[in-house]
PDB file of C-alpha atoms in Angstrom:
ATOM      1  CA  UNK A  75     -43.076-148.292  51.803  1.00  0.00           C
ATOM      2  CA  UNK A  76     -44.187-150.830  54.376  1.00  0.00           C
ATOM      3  CA  UNK A  77     -47.203-153.151  53.997  1.00  0.00           C
ATOM      4  CA  UNK A  78     -49.393-151.005  56.242  1.00  0.00           C
ATOM      5  CA  UNK A  79     -48.431-147.782  54.405  1.00  0.00           C
ATOM      6  CA  UNK A  80     -49.571-149.289  51.142  1.00  0.00           C
ATOM      7  CA  UNK A  81     -53.079-149.865  52.546  1.00  0.00           C
ATOM      8  CA  UNK A  82     -53.870-146.250  53.385  1.00  0.00           C
ATOM      9  CA  UNK A  83     -52.868-142.798  52.435  1.00  0.00           C
ATOM     10  CA  UNK A  84     -51.242-140.930  55.247  1.00  0.00           C
ATOM     11  CA  UNK A  85     -51.881-137.286  55.903  1.00  0.00           C
ATOM     12  CA  UNK A  86     -50.129-135.675  58.850  1.00  0.00           C
ATOM     13  CA  UNK A  87     -51.047-132.452  60.518  1.00  0.00           C
ATOM     14  CA  UNK A  88     -48.317-129.886  61.028  1.00  0.00           C
ATOM     15  CA  UNK A  89     -48.378-128.688  64.597  1.00  0.00           C
ATOM     16  CA  UNK A  90     -46.846-125.532  65.886  1.00  0.00           C
ATOM     17  CA  UNK A  91     -44.436-126.292  68.731  1.00  0.00           C
ATOM     18  CA  UNK A  92     -43.504-124.291  71.770  1.00  0.00           C
ATOM     19  CA  UNK A  93     -39.774-124.206  72.568  1.00  0.00           C
ATOM     20  CA  UNK A  94     -40.853-124.466  76.205  1.00  0.00           C
ATOM     21  CA  UNK A  95     -40.038-127.632  78.113  1.00  0.00           C
ATOM     22  CA  UNK A  96     -43.242-127.168  80.069  1.00  0.00           C
ATOM     23  CA  UNK A  97     -46.564-128.682  79.073  1.00  0.00           C
ATOM     24  CA  UNK A  98     -48.546-126.620  76.618  1.00  0.00           C
ATOM     25  CA  UNK A  99     -51.167-124.407  78.226  1.00  0.00           C
ATOM     26  CA  UNK A 100     -53.063-123.493  75.079  1.00  0.00           C
ATOM     27  CA  UNK A 101     -56.349-124.446  76.689  1.00  0.00           C
ATOM     28  CA  UNK A 102     -58.052-121.967  78.974  1.00  0.00           C
ATOM     29  CA  UNK A 103     -60.081-122.750  82.081  1.00  0.00           C
ATOM     30  CA  UNK A 104     -63.358-123.231  80.219  1.00  0.00           C
ATOM     31  CA  UNK A 105     -61.778-126.052  78.156  1.00  0.00           C
ATOM     32  CA  UNK A 106     -64.235-128.612  79.544  1.00  0.00           C
ATOM     33  CA  UNK A 107     -67.166-126.574  78.308  1.00  0.00           C
ATOM     34  CA  UNK A 108     -65.886-126.518  74.738  1.00  0.00           C
ATOM     35  CA  UNK A 109     -64.577-130.033  74.532  1.00  0.00           C
ATOM     36  CA  UNK A 110     -65.886-133.487  73.728  1.00  0.00           C
ATOM     37  CA  UNK A 111     -63.807-136.250  75.301  1.00  0.00           C
ATOM     38  CA  UNK A 112     -60.794-133.970  75.769  1.00  0.00           C
ATOM     39  CA  UNK A 113     -60.768-132.572  72.225  1.00  0.00           C
ATOM     40  CA  UNK A 114     -62.149-129.234  71.127  1.00  0.00           C
ATOM     41  CA  UNK A 115     -64.909-129.238  68.524  1.00  0.00           C
ATOM     42  CA  UNK A 116     -62.810-127.062  66.223  1.00  0.00           C
ATOM     43  CA  UNK A 117     -60.025-129.705  66.372  1.00  0.00           C
ATOM     44  CA  UNK A 118     -62.529-132.476  65.573  1.00  0.00           C
ATOM     45  CA  UNK A 119     -63.933-130.635  62.586  1.00  0.00           C
ATOM     46  CA  UNK A 120     -60.442-129.790  61.312  1.00  0.00           C
ATOM     47  CA  UNK A 121     -59.416-133.461  61.391  1.00  0.00           C
ATOM     48  CA  UNK A 122     -62.439-134.866  59.612  1.00  0.00           C
ATOM     49  CA  UNK A 123     -61.189-136.966  56.715  1.00  0.00           C
ATOM     50  CA  UNK A 124     -57.543-136.904  57.833  1.00  0.00           C
ATOM     51  CA  UNK A 125     -55.951-140.064  58.906  1.00  0.00           C
ATOM     52  CA  UNK A 126     -53.576-140.592  61.822  1.00  0.00           C
ATOM     53  CA  UNK A 127     -50.206-142.002  60.906  1.00  0.00           C
ATOM     54  CA  UNK A 128     -50.337-145.797  60.854  1.00  0.00           C
ATOM     55  CA  UNK A 129     -47.665-147.924  62.593  1.00  0.00           C
ATOM     56  CA  UNK A 130     -44.725-148.352  60.199  1.00  0.00           C
ATOM     57  CA  UNK A 131     -43.777-151.759  61.692  1.00  0.00           C
ATOM     58  CA  UNK A 132     -45.191-154.251  64.174  1.00  0.00           C
ATOM     59  CA  UNK A 133     -42.237-154.389  66.581  1.00  0.00           C
ATOM     60  CA  UNK A 134     -41.834-151.857  69.373  1.00  0.00           C
ATOM     61  CA  UNK A 135     -45.351-150.445  69.269  1.00  0.00           C
ATOM     62  CA  UNK A 136     -46.525-147.997  71.899  1.00  0.00           C
ATOM     63  CA  UNK A 137     -49.972-146.581  72.656  1.00  0.00           C
ATOM     64  CA  UNK A 138     -50.793-143.056  73.704  1.00  0.00           C
ATOM     65  CA  UNK A 139     -52.224-143.178  77.231  1.00  0.00           C
ATOM     66  CA  UNK A 140     -54.658-140.309  76.481  1.00  0.00           C
ATOM     67  CA  UNK A 141     -56.245-141.379  73.180  1.00  0.00           C
ATOM     68  CA  UNK A 142     -54.828-144.945  72.747  1.00  0.00           C
ATOM     69  CA  UNK A 143     -53.396-144.217  69.253  1.00  0.00           C
ATOM     70  CA  UNK A 144     -50.769-146.888  68.387  1.00  0.00           C
ATOM     71  CA  UNK A 145     -47.488-146.028  66.658  1.00  0.00           C
ATOM     72  CA  UNK A 146     -43.825-146.931  66.945  1.00  0.00           C
ATOM     73  CA  UNK A 147     -41.538-145.023  69.324  1.00  0.00           C
ATOM     74  CA  UNK A 148     -39.768-143.361  66.368  1.00  0.00           C
ATOM     75  CA  UNK A 149     -43.119-142.227  64.893  1.00  0.00           C
ATOM     76  CA  UNK A 150     -44.141-140.623  68.190  1.00  0.00           C
ATOM     77  CA  UNK A 151     -40.718-138.905  68.270  1.00  0.00           C
ATOM     78  CA  UNK A 152     -40.914-137.765  64.693  1.00  0.00           C
ATOM     79  CA  UNK A 153     -44.627-136.799  64.480  1.00  0.00           C
ATOM     80  CA  UNK A 154     -45.998-136.679  68.031  1.00  0.00           C
ATOM     81  CA  UNK A 155     -49.482-138.016  68.687  1.00  0.00           C
ATOM     82  CA  UNK A 156     -51.859-137.122  65.841  1.00  0.00           C
ATOM     83  CA  UNK A 157     -54.662-136.468  68.361  1.00  0.00           C
ATOM     84  CA  UNK A 158     -52.857-135.125  71.454  1.00  0.00           C
ATOM     85  CA  UNK A 159     -49.753-133.313  70.199  1.00  0.00           C
ATOM     86  CA  UNK A 160     -51.279-129.912  70.807  1.00  0.00           C
ATOM     87  CA  UNK A 161     -51.213-130.400  74.568  1.00  0.00           C
ATOM     88  CA  UNK A 162     -48.812-133.314  75.180  1.00  0.00           C
ATOM     89  CA  UNK A 163     -45.984-132.134  72.881  1.00  0.00           C
ATOM     90  CA  UNK A 164     -44.293-135.482  72.339  1.00  0.00           C
ATOM     91  CA  UNK A 165     -42.516-134.559  69.088  1.00  0.00           C
ATOM     92  CA  UNK A 166     -38.719-134.707  69.449  1.00  0.00           C
ATOM     93  CA  UNK A 167     -38.954-135.421  73.196  1.00  0.00           C
ATOM     94  CA  UNK A 168     -38.126-138.966  74.169  1.00  0.00           C
ATOM     95  CA  UNK A 169     -38.780-138.322  77.832  1.00  0.00           C
ATOM     96  CA  UNK A 170     -42.325-137.077  77.027  1.00  0.00           C
ATOM     97  CA  UNK A 171     -43.018-140.013  74.756  1.00  0.00           C
ATOM     98  CA  UNK A 172     -41.934-142.402  77.552  1.00  0.00           C
ATOM     99  CA  UNK A 173     -44.153-140.592  80.075  1.00  0.00           C
ATOM    100  CA  UNK A 174     -47.243-140.396  77.920  1.00  0.00           C
ATOM    101  CA  UNK A 175     -47.216-143.712  75.996  1.00  0.00           C
ATOM    102  CA  UNK A 176     -47.126-147.315  77.052  1.00  0.00           C
ATOM    103  CA  UNK A 177     -45.869-150.481  75.476  1.00  0.00           C
ATOM    104  CA  UNK A 178     -48.402-152.460  77.510  1.00  0.00           C
ATOM    105  CA  UNK A 179     -51.684-152.659  75.696  1.00  0.00           C
ATOM    106  CA  UNK A 180     -54.290-155.175  74.563  1.00  0.00           C
ATOM    107  CA  UNK A 181     -55.862-155.509  71.155  1.00  0.00           C
ATOM    108  CA  UNK A 182     -55.685-153.322  68.133  1.00  0.00           C
ATOM    109  CA  UNK A 183     -58.584-151.718  66.250  1.00  0.00           C
ATOM    110  CA  UNK A 184     -58.098-150.092  62.825  1.00  0.00           C
ATOM    111  CA  UNK A 185     -60.752-147.413  62.606  1.00  0.00           C
ATOM    112  CA  UNK A 186     -61.453-145.927  59.170  1.00  0.00           C
ATOM    113  CA  UNK A 187     -64.672-143.973  59.779  1.00  0.00           C
ATOM    114  CA  UNK A 188     -64.898-143.225  63.542  1.00  0.00           C
ATOM    115  CA  UNK A 189     -68.311-141.558  63.357  1.00  0.00           C
ATOM    116  CA  UNK A 190     -69.907-144.587  61.627  1.00  0.00           C
ATOM    117  CA  UNK A 191     -68.111-147.360  63.529  1.00  0.00           C
ATOM    118  CA  UNK A 192     -69.793-149.109  66.417  1.00  0.00           C
ATOM    119  CA  UNK A 193     -66.331-150.203  67.650  1.00  0.00           C
ATOM    120  CA  UNK A 194     -65.169-146.565  67.661  1.00  0.00           C
ATOM    121  CA  UNK A 195     -68.311-145.517  69.549  1.00  0.00           C
ATOM    122  CA  UNK A 196     -67.910-148.346  72.047  1.00  0.00           C
ATOM    123  CA  UNK A 197     -64.225-147.443  72.598  1.00  0.00           C
ATOM    124  CA  UNK A 198     -64.967-143.674  72.728  1.00  0.00           C
ATOM    125  CA  UNK A 199     -62.909-142.967  69.568  1.00  0.00           C
ATOM    126  CA  UNK A 200     -65.630-141.395  67.424  1.00  0.00           C
ATOM    127  CA  UNK A 201     -64.135-137.872  67.887  1.00  0.00           C
ATOM    128  CA  UNK A 202     -60.529-138.925  66.991  1.00  0.00           C
ATOM    129  CA  UNK A 203     -58.733-139.291  63.703  1.00  0.00           C
ATOM    130  CA  UNK A 204     -59.039-142.523  61.752  1.00  0.00           C
ATOM    131  CA  UNK A 205     -56.098-144.784  62.624  1.00  0.00           C
ATOM    132  CA  UNK A 206     -54.934-147.799  64.704  1.00  0.00           C
ATOM    133  CA  UNK A 207     -55.991-147.756  68.345  1.00  0.00           C
ATOM    134  CA  UNK A 208     -55.315-150.033  71.314  1.00  0.00           C
ATOM    135  CA  UNK A 209     -58.464-151.542  72.927  1.00  0.00           C
ATOM    136  CA  UNK A 210     -56.974-151.170  76.411  1.00  0.00           C
ATOM    137  CA  UNK A 211     -53.778-149.450  77.608  1.00  0.00           C
ATOM    138  CA  UNK A 212     -52.047-150.107  80.884  1.00  0.00           C
ATOM    139  CA  UNK A 213     -49.809-147.451  82.380  1.00  0.00           C
ATOM    140  CA  UNK A 214     -49.615-144.452  84.686  1.00  0.00           C
ATOM    141  CA  UNK A 215     -48.773-140.859  83.852  1.00  0.00           C
ATOM    142  CA  UNK A 216     -46.257-138.901  85.842  1.00  0.00           C
ATOM    143  CA  UNK A 217     -47.886-136.761  88.588  1.00  0.00           C
ATOM    144  CA  UNK A 218     -47.039-133.561  86.661  1.00  0.00           C
ATOM    145  CA  UNK A 219     -48.848-134.690  83.495  1.00  0.00           C
ATOM    146  CA  UNK A 220     -51.648-136.317  85.506  1.00  0.00           C
ATOM    147  CA  UNK A 221     -52.342-132.964  87.287  1.00  0.00           C
ATOM    148  CA  UNK A 222     -52.139-131.039  84.041  1.00  0.00           C
ATOM    149  CA  UNK A 223     -54.702-133.301  82.377  1.00  0.00           C
ATOM    150  CA  UNK A 224     -56.994-133.194  85.433  1.00  0.00           C
ATOM    151  CA  UNK A 225     -56.818-129.365  85.578  1.00  0.00           C
ATOM    152  CA  UNK A 226     -57.747-129.117  81.882  1.00  0.00           C
ATOM    153  CA  UNK A 227     -60.517-131.760  82.176  1.00  0.00           C
ATOM    154  CA  UNK A 228     -58.758-134.004  79.671  1.00  0.00           C
ATOM    155  CA  UNK A 229     -59.505-137.642  80.453  1.00  0.00           C
ATOM    156  CA  UNK A 230     -56.945-140.262  79.685  1.00  0.00           C
ATOM    157  CA  UNK A 231     -57.790-143.880  79.001  1.00  0.00           C
ATOM    158  CA  UNK A 232     -54.838-145.773  80.439  1.00  0.00           C
ATOM    159  CA  UNK A 233     -55.601-148.121  83.276  1.00  0.00           C
ATOM    160  CA  UNK A 234     -53.139-148.651  86.168  1.00  0.00           C
ATOM    161  CA  UNK A 235     -51.434-152.036  86.516  1.00  0.00           C
ATOM    162  CA  UNK A 236     -53.718-154.604  88.155  1.00  0.00           C
ATOM    163  CA  UNK A 237     -51.836-154.606  91.450  1.00  0.00           C
ATOM    164  CA  UNK A 238     -51.808-150.819  91.905  1.00  0.00           C
ATOM    165  CA  UNK A 239     -54.226-147.910  91.694  1.00  0.00           C
ATOM    166  CA  UNK A 240     -53.348-144.686  89.862  1.00  0.00           C
ATOM    167  CA  UNK A 241     -53.091-142.812  93.118  1.00  0.00           C
ATOM    168  CA  UNK A 242     -50.720-145.304  94.816  1.00  0.00           C
ATOM    169  CA  UNK A 243     -48.545-145.616  91.734  1.00  0.00           C
ATOM    170  CA  UNK A 244     -48.424-141.809  91.215  1.00  0.00           C
ATOM    171  CA  UNK A 245     -47.389-141.313  94.834  1.00  0.00           C
ATOM    172  CA  UNK A 246     -44.634-143.945  94.442  1.00  0.00           C
ATOM    173  CA  UNK A 247     -43.253-142.064  91.385  1.00  0.00           C
ATOM    174  CA  UNK A 248     -42.674-138.846  93.363  1.00  0.00           C
TER     175      UNK A 248
END
C-alpha cells in the first residue's frame, strides 16, 4: 500500500452502471428542489462516514470539474468519481474522464469531516465525501455535458482558462 493509503481507511461505494453511452438521466426535472449543491439529500446521508478514494500517487493527478475531488487517471477509470459517478458515469470510460476532469488545478485540501471543517464550508464541500479536493480547478466541459448539468441544475466548479470564458470556449469545441 502507498503512503497515503496507510493514513486512511478507504471505503468505496458500489455504483450501478448503465450500459448506455449516453449521460445518466436518473434525476427528474425537480432535481433542483431536492438537491443541495448538486447532490440529493439521500445521497448525502448515505455517504456520511464514508471516505472518497484518496490519490494513490502524486504524479498524474486530475480533479473532477464538478466536485473538485482529486484522484489519478487510473482511479477515475477504475472507480469513477466518488461524488459524481451516479450522473457523470466516468468508470471504465477514458473519454468521459478526459471530458469531466482536469489536470490543471491549484492547491489540495484533505477534508476529513466536511460538516465540521471551515475549509470545507468555504470551498462548498460540506455535502461531499471526506477526501482530497482541489481548491480551484481550471477547465471546460464539453457542450453536451455542460447542457446536461445545466438542465439538471447541477453546478460545476471548474473555471475557464483565464483568456477565455466558458461560452467562448464551449462554442470553439463544437
